[in-house]
Every structure is written in C-alpha cells, then in structure tokens.
C-alpha cells in the first residue's frame, strides 16, 4: 500500500528506538496525560450533565414554567390564549392560581406555596401527577376542599391521608374591629406526592375554585394560566414572541430558580476548565519531547534535506510524529471516558463508595448523561491542541542547516 513519504517517516519515528530514553518517557507521559485528561473531562462533565438534567426533571418538572395573566387592555383573551396554546414551544396551558399560604396541622405550622389547579385540564404527564405515592389529582373536586401535599411536608406536619389541615392565606384577609384576620379553611389530605426535591416541602395543590374562595378572589379578577413549556430553558424565546408581549404579563421559573441552575452551569464550566488544564499540560509535554526529538534527529533531517527533501515535507514528518501522540491519547481517553461514565455506578459500588448515599441518607445512583457533541468537541479539541504543539518543533526541524548539522559527522 502506498504511503506519502512524510507519513511513512513520521510513523516510523513513533516506533523507532530513541538514543535518549528521557524523550521516550516524556512522549509516553504526554500520551498518558492526554488520555487521563480526556477521560476525566468526559466522565465529570457527563455526571454534571446528568445532575443538571436531574434537577431539570425534579424541580422544573414540578414548578410552573411560566404563569401568565392577561393584560388589562387585551380585548380578546380567548384568542390570545389560543395563540399561546398553539405555540410550538408550548406543551399545555391550564387555569391556575398561585398564592403564599401557611399550612397548620395539629402539631406543626409552616409556610407553603398554594397552587389552585383544574384537574380536568391538568396534563396527564405532569411530574407530580406521575409521582403520586397515594391518591390522585382527580380527587381535587370543587367544593370538597381537598388538598395534595408533598412527602416532606407530610412528614414535617405529621399528616397522613384523610387528616384535616388548615390553610391560612393573608391574600384574603379581612379587617375587623379586632384587627386584620387572614382567610383560613380546613382541607382534607387526599394525596401525597414525591419528586425528590425541596418542592415537596412547600408546594400544595388544591382545586382552583376552592383556592379562589380561600383567597377571596374577585369574580372580575383576570384568570391566571400555567404554561407548560416543552423545554423550560426556552422560556425567554416564548416571552419574546410579539403576541405574548402584547397580551400577557408573565412570571417564569427563572425568577425563583434561575440562580440555582446558573450556579450548576457555572460549576460545570469551571470544573471543565480545570480538567482541560490537564490536557494542556500534556500538550506542552508533547512540545518538549518534540523539541528534544528534533535535536536528536538533526543529522537525519540534514541528510534528508541534502537528498532534496523540501521544507513542507519535513514539517509534515514531525507534525505527524507529534500528532500521533495526541490522536492516540485523545481517542484512548475518549473511549475509556465513555466506558467509565457508562459503568460509573457499578465501579463506585465495586469500590464500596456511594457519594449520593452519604449526602442523601439513601442509596441513589449518580446520574450520567452523554452529550455526544460535547464529547466530540473534547476529543477534537485535544487533537487540535496537540497539532498546534507540533508546529514550533516541526518548523524548527525544517530550518536545520545541513552544513552545520553534518559538520562533525
């Protein structure tokens, strides 16, 4: 099979024995460094992606993505709601009422976020609906004053199915000769849900009609609607629609939860940057080993130039020789990183380490999510850095002067 001369010699140099064993050690160390760097970067970022997706599912799946209220000057609210429902970014729109409240049981009292919903239009695929421990959202019938609470709240209030708990809201307060009296009503616990986040410690669901009566909502007050978005991170794109701007006042999840996800994303970026420095150090080792190799091979280069080999071919020889180290390390690191990340929980179990169990008090698996475009960028980025590191030694080799190199041969 025909090989270009530069490829043949470059690959030959990768397999040839070196007079200087230190050069061989640095080359091996460079390959190992790139392998470890790529492996660590893929593994850690895959876990961070998994955590981000897990937070997205457990928190953003339970909290309202967007709450909209028709503007006072909108004449045809139904048309605006129809446009919102038919928007490709939107998964569902349902009547909604949200207010701050206090929840009181026989032994405890705590703050809560009251959510009034319409069970008939509430999506079947909603996270809370899919994670009911007991009961069902359909039990929230108007006039029955039933309530669904989270598992954490049920534990805190020492409340169970069928218990009566009191909802207190200052939004429906009335003024009496005795002072301001908040609106309150007893509700019956008909369901308990769990989503594995702090949402279940604060969020309670009741029928929207019962919620309206509790907060003494005026019949002329504009109706709020909860908007379920296909991708919660696209709420800004939805809010920029012209019809949306003209028709609705809105409150999205970023107001209450945005800082958490920004912190997770910044942490992922910083960890990625720090791990990428491992690859950078290994790349500098490639540069060092190639510089020493060029010094060692000066006589060979001088002979090749004497025989008529041009500068571009000599540059290609040493670029190929150095790039081989980067390609080998990047591909090996990529494959090992994918393999380790895919079997990370089994590996952690094998060595008897469960980080999430220590943090949460129960056995949980590390979430892992592969972003293939991210993995490809890591591998090709490592290869590109390796190629850049070869340029200086390669051009230095091309500048060898045969007369000086062969003077004492």
XYZ file of C-alpha atoms in Angstrom:
409
model
C 0.000 0.000 0.000
C 1.302 3.450 -0.928
C 2.002 5.907 1.914
C 3.137 9.514 1.473
C 6.814 9.798 2.387
C 6.117 12.203 5.274
C 3.502 9.824 6.739
C 5.822 6.827 6.386
C 8.777 8.530 8.097
C 6.608 10.229 10.740
C 5.016 6.925 11.805
C 8.418 5.249 11.621
C 9.763 7.786 14.112
C 6.948 6.949 16.540
C 8.119 3.312 16.632
C 11.872 3.817 16.439
C 14.147 3.395 19.443
C 15.467 6.625 20.871
C 19.029 7.308 21.900
C 17.629 9.480 24.659
C 15.317 7.428 26.847
C 14.149 10.595 28.580
C 12.499 11.691 25.322
C 10.651 8.380 25.150
C 9.496 8.799 28.743
C 8.170 12.312 28.118
C 6.348 11.115 24.981
C 4.741 8.281 26.936
C 3.912 10.682 29.760
C 2.308 13.074 27.256
C 0.098 10.332 25.801
C -0.927 9.210 29.291
C -1.619 12.815 30.315
C -3.919 13.448 27.363
C -5.656 10.105 27.952
C -6.276 10.872 31.630
C -7.347 14.448 30.890
C -9.872 13.460 28.216
C -11.111 10.545 30.350
C -11.629 12.775 33.406
C -13.244 15.556 31.384
C -15.759 13.241 29.693
C -16.600 11.412 32.933
C -17.039 14.501 35.102
C -18.976 16.518 32.513
C -21.261 13.542 31.825
C -22.070 13.360 35.544
C -22.593 17.138 35.705
C -24.890 16.908 32.673
C -26.776 14.170 34.489
C -27.149 16.289 37.611
C -28.372 19.235 35.543
C -30.925 17.042 33.763
C -31.960 15.502 37.094
C -32.537 18.954 38.576
C -34.428 19.938 35.457
C -36.732 16.919 35.771
C -37.253 17.009 39.543
C -37.542 20.767 40.054
C -38.567 22.294 36.739
C -40.960 19.419 36.160
C -42.847 20.364 39.325
C -42.721 24.170 39.399
C -44.630 26.349 36.910
C -42.509 27.148 33.868
C -44.482 30.320 33.152
C -47.505 31.905 34.843
C -49.356 34.335 32.586
C -52.032 36.917 33.381
C -53.903 38.687 30.545
C -53.151 42.400 30.375
C -55.956 44.765 31.305
C -56.133 46.293 27.808
C -56.498 42.943 25.997
C -59.978 42.711 24.486
C -59.989 39.130 23.191
C -58.359 36.995 25.881
C -59.558 33.725 24.330
C -57.764 34.461 21.043
C -54.539 35.262 22.889
C -54.809 32.045 24.917
C -55.460 30.065 21.732
C -52.316 31.531 20.140
C -50.377 30.612 23.282
C -51.747 27.054 23.317
C -50.854 26.549 19.634
C -47.309 27.891 20.033
C -44.779 25.137 19.123
C -42.769 25.925 22.270
C -45.788 25.241 24.494
C -46.848 21.779 25.684
C -50.001 22.733 27.609
C -51.900 25.666 29.120
C -54.187 25.260 32.130
C -56.082 27.609 34.502
C -54.018 28.353 37.570
C -53.925 30.314 40.805
C -50.863 30.740 42.988
C -50.561 32.346 46.412
C -48.406 32.202 49.526
C -50.007 30.489 52.497
C -49.433 28.825 55.851
C -50.252 25.174 56.497
C -51.178 24.095 60.016
C -51.646 20.596 61.376
C -52.423 19.552 64.951
C -48.758 19.753 65.895
C -46.936 21.955 63.379
C -47.277 25.041 61.206
C -45.147 26.025 58.215
C -45.101 28.134 55.101
C -46.372 26.810 51.773
C -46.970 27.774 48.186
C -50.635 27.286 47.369
C -51.432 26.208 43.807
C -55.006 26.124 42.606
C -55.409 23.848 39.575
C -58.142 22.499 37.317
C -57.794 18.682 37.455
C -59.749 18.213 34.213
C -57.214 20.188 32.139
C -54.121 19.253 34.120
C -51.663 17.265 31.922
C -51.538 13.512 32.481
C -47.751 13.555 32.021
C -47.122 16.166 34.728
C -44.290 15.200 37.104
C -46.403 15.492 40.256
C -49.246 13.513 38.700
C -46.798 10.785 37.692
C -45.183 10.660 41.153
C -48.167 10.328 43.469
C -47.385 7.990 46.369
C -51.057 7.772 47.239
C -54.183 9.459 45.897
C -54.722 11.223 42.590
C -55.129 14.768 41.306
C -58.636 13.910 40.065
C -59.738 13.851 43.744
C -59.416 17.655 43.880
C -63.114 18.239 43.218
C -64.587 21.752 43.575
C -66.301 22.413 46.896
C -64.772 19.358 48.589
C -61.787 21.313 49.945
C -59.320 18.514 49.347
C -55.555 19.024 49.259
C -52.477 17.200 47.936
C -49.172 17.719 49.748
C -45.567 16.575 49.296
C -43.962 13.757 51.239
C -41.558 16.103 53.051
C -44.432 18.325 54.151
C -46.471 15.299 55.273
C -43.529 14.187 57.417
C -42.990 17.679 58.824
C -46.680 18.165 59.673
C -47.106 14.564 60.811
C -50.073 14.399 58.430
C -51.427 11.355 56.646
C -54.194 10.511 54.209
C -57.594 11.682 55.466
C -56.206 14.157 58.015
C -57.551 17.688 58.224
C -55.027 20.502 57.879
C -55.669 24.222 57.938
C -54.689 26.552 55.095
C -54.178 30.185 56.060
C -53.765 32.948 53.482
C -53.153 36.645 54.078
C -54.196 37.360 50.498
C -57.844 37.006 51.504
C -57.533 38.884 54.795
C -60.423 40.969 56.093
C -60.295 43.871 58.517
C -62.376 43.602 61.664
C -62.640 45.605 64.894
C -60.156 43.074 66.298
C -57.672 43.803 63.521
C -56.671 42.074 60.306
C -57.881 38.472 60.124
C -56.367 36.152 57.473
C -58.566 33.875 55.422
C -58.446 30.242 56.540
C -60.097 26.939 55.802
C -59.659 23.287 56.726
C -58.710 20.940 53.888
C -58.642 17.133 53.779
C -55.426 15.406 52.671
C -56.367 13.174 49.703
C -52.934 12.653 48.160
C -49.196 12.711 48.813
C -46.543 13.083 46.097
C -42.759 12.867 45.935
C -40.405 14.417 43.382
C -37.116 14.180 45.287
C -36.575 17.931 45.690
C -37.423 20.785 48.042
C -40.627 21.342 46.054
C -42.377 18.625 48.050
C -41.687 20.530 51.278
C -43.551 23.681 50.198
C -45.900 23.113 47.269
C -49.555 22.136 47.896
C -52.285 21.539 45.317
C -55.996 22.313 45.711
C -58.865 22.812 43.283
C -58.710 26.239 41.657
C -62.270 27.086 42.729
C -61.501 26.221 46.362
C -58.282 28.247 46.147
C -60.203 31.224 44.764
C -62.641 31.078 47.675
C -59.793 30.832 50.190
C -58.034 33.946 48.892
C -61.391 35.647 48.220
C -60.594 36.142 44.555
C -62.861 38.676 42.900
C -65.054 37.415 40.069
C -63.765 40.269 37.890
C -60.101 39.445 38.525
C -58.171 38.236 35.454
C -57.625 34.470 35.382
C -54.045 33.249 35.637
C -52.849 30.351 33.480
C -49.942 27.979 33.948
C -47.894 27.353 30.813
C -46.033 24.061 30.420
C -43.092 24.591 28.039
C -41.506 21.727 26.077
C -38.055 22.940 27.103
C -38.026 25.046 30.299
C -34.834 26.749 29.098
C -36.747 28.218 26.137
C -38.986 30.474 28.256
C -37.089 33.570 27.095
C -37.808 32.673 23.474
C -41.503 32.323 24.322
C -41.550 35.612 26.223
C -40.056 37.404 23.200
C -42.987 36.496 20.920
C -44.867 39.604 19.789
C -48.315 38.233 20.666
C -47.003 37.211 24.105
C -45.573 40.657 24.840
C -48.791 42.374 23.758
C -51.194 40.033 25.561
C -49.695 38.822 28.829
C -47.881 39.765 31.978
C -45.745 36.801 32.954
C -43.653 35.267 35.709
C -41.298 32.422 34.782
C -39.305 29.840 36.748
C -36.057 31.778 36.383
C -37.263 34.329 38.928
C -37.323 31.754 41.732
C -35.000 29.014 40.466
C -32.732 30.662 37.910
C -29.804 31.226 40.277
C -29.650 27.516 41.156
C -29.261 26.459 37.525
C -26.824 29.287 36.804
C -24.698 28.064 39.724
C -24.788 24.468 38.447
C -23.839 25.591 34.939
C -21.016 27.815 36.187
C -19.712 24.969 38.360
C -19.757 22.629 35.365
C -17.877 25.159 33.229
C -15.243 25.795 35.914
C -14.671 22.071 36.522
C -14.372 21.569 32.769
C -11.828 24.387 32.534
C -9.726 22.988 35.387
C -9.722 19.484 33.920
C -8.855 20.873 30.490
C -5.660 22.221 32.045
C -4.538 18.593 32.486
C -4.746 18.191 28.713
C -2.899 21.491 28.226
C -0.021 20.342 30.454
C 0.197 17.092 28.478
C 0.257 19.085 25.230
C 3.214 21.121 26.487
C 4.951 17.823 27.199
C 4.408 16.915 23.532
C 6.089 20.172 22.554
C 9.036 19.478 24.885
C 9.514 15.909 23.656
C 9.365 17.003 20.011
C 11.926 19.752 20.570
C 14.298 17.174 22.065
C 13.477 14.727 19.255
C 14.316 17.362 16.641
C 17.645 17.961 18.384
C 18.290 14.210 18.359
C 17.286 13.849 14.691
C 19.144 16.882 13.340
C 21.550 14.631 11.447
C 18.659 12.711 9.847
C 16.967 15.959 8.849
C 20.191 17.307 7.375
C 20.667 14.128 5.306
C 17.051 14.277 4.064
C 17.469 17.925 3.047
C 20.741 17.078 1.318
C 18.906 14.384 -0.659
C 16.415 17.010 -1.807
C 13.517 16.793 0.631
C 11.671 20.118 0.800
C 10.663 22.077 3.915
C 6.893 21.257 3.845
C 7.636 17.511 3.834
C 9.976 17.829 6.826
C 7.345 19.882 8.677
C 4.750 17.186 7.932
C 7.041 14.435 9.285
C 7.294 15.998 12.740
C 3.667 17.161 12.786
C 2.605 13.560 12.103
C 5.006 12.226 14.731
C 3.682 14.624 17.403
C 0.044 14.426 16.336
C 0.171 10.644 16.679
C 0.697 11.116 20.423
C -2.281 13.471 20.651
C -4.582 11.337 18.497
C -3.701 8.168 20.382
C -4.209 9.829 23.780
C -7.457 11.591 22.786
C -9.093 8.504 21.260
C -7.977 6.251 24.126
C -9.188 8.819 26.666
C -12.494 9.227 24.828
C -13.215 5.501 24.716
C -12.140 4.941 28.325
C -14.098 8.008 29.474
C -17.305 6.786 27.823
C -16.740 3.299 29.225
C -16.105 4.604 32.756
C -19.039 7.035 32.721
C -21.419 4.366 31.407
C -20.404 1.996 34.213
C -19.659 4.594 36.879
C -22.269 3.410 39.377
C -21.087 -0.195 39.077
C -17.485 0.957 39.564
C -18.420 3.043 42.623
C -20.321 0.090 44.056
C -17.332 -2.178 43.406
C -15.024 0.012 45.473
C -17.727 0.499 48.126
C -18.280 4.220 47.574
C -21.684 5.894 47.163
C -21.409 9.681 47.321
C -25.133 10.328 46.987
C -25.976 7.867 49.744
C -23.710 9.828 52.081
C -25.356 13.098 51.056
C -28.998 11.981 50.996
C -29.025 9.171 53.512
C -30.227 6.604 50.997
C -28.972 4.593 48.056
C -29.056 6.734 44.909
C -27.296 6.370 41.597
C -25.089 9.028 40.084
C -26.972 10.486 37.108
C -24.984 10.244 33.869
C -25.982 11.932 30.611
C -23.833 11.753 27.475
C -23.712 14.865 25.315
C -22.152 13.429 22.157
C -21.417 16.829 20.631
C -19.615 17.766 23.853
C -17.616 14.515 23.819
C -16.663 15.075 20.176
C -15.585 18.649 20.999
C -13.371 17.386 23.855
C -11.673 14.740 21.683
C -11.160 17.001 18.662
C -10.089 19.863 20.951
C -7.362 17.674 22.462
C -6.217 16.623 18.972
C -6.214 20.247 17.766
C -4.088 21.357 20.730
C -1.685 18.508 20.039
C -1.368 19.624 16.413
C -0.674 23.199 17.494
C 2.049 21.975 19.849
C 3.854 20.263 16.958
C 4.188 23.371 14.784
C 7.124 25.034 16.549
C 9.323 21.869 16.689
C 8.338 20.968 13.111
C 9.346 24.364 11.708
C 12.499 24.269 13.796
C 13.364 20.943 12.156
C 12.679 22.428 8.726
C 15.160 25.230 9.476
C 18.059 22.839 10.193
C 21.051 23.743 8.033
C 22.696 20.614 6.568
C 26.192 22.121 6.515
C 26.151 22.909 10.234
C 24.421 19.663 11.276
C 26.844 17.465 9.293
C 29.998 19.433 10.042
C 31.346 16.918 12.536
C 29.810 13.753 11.078
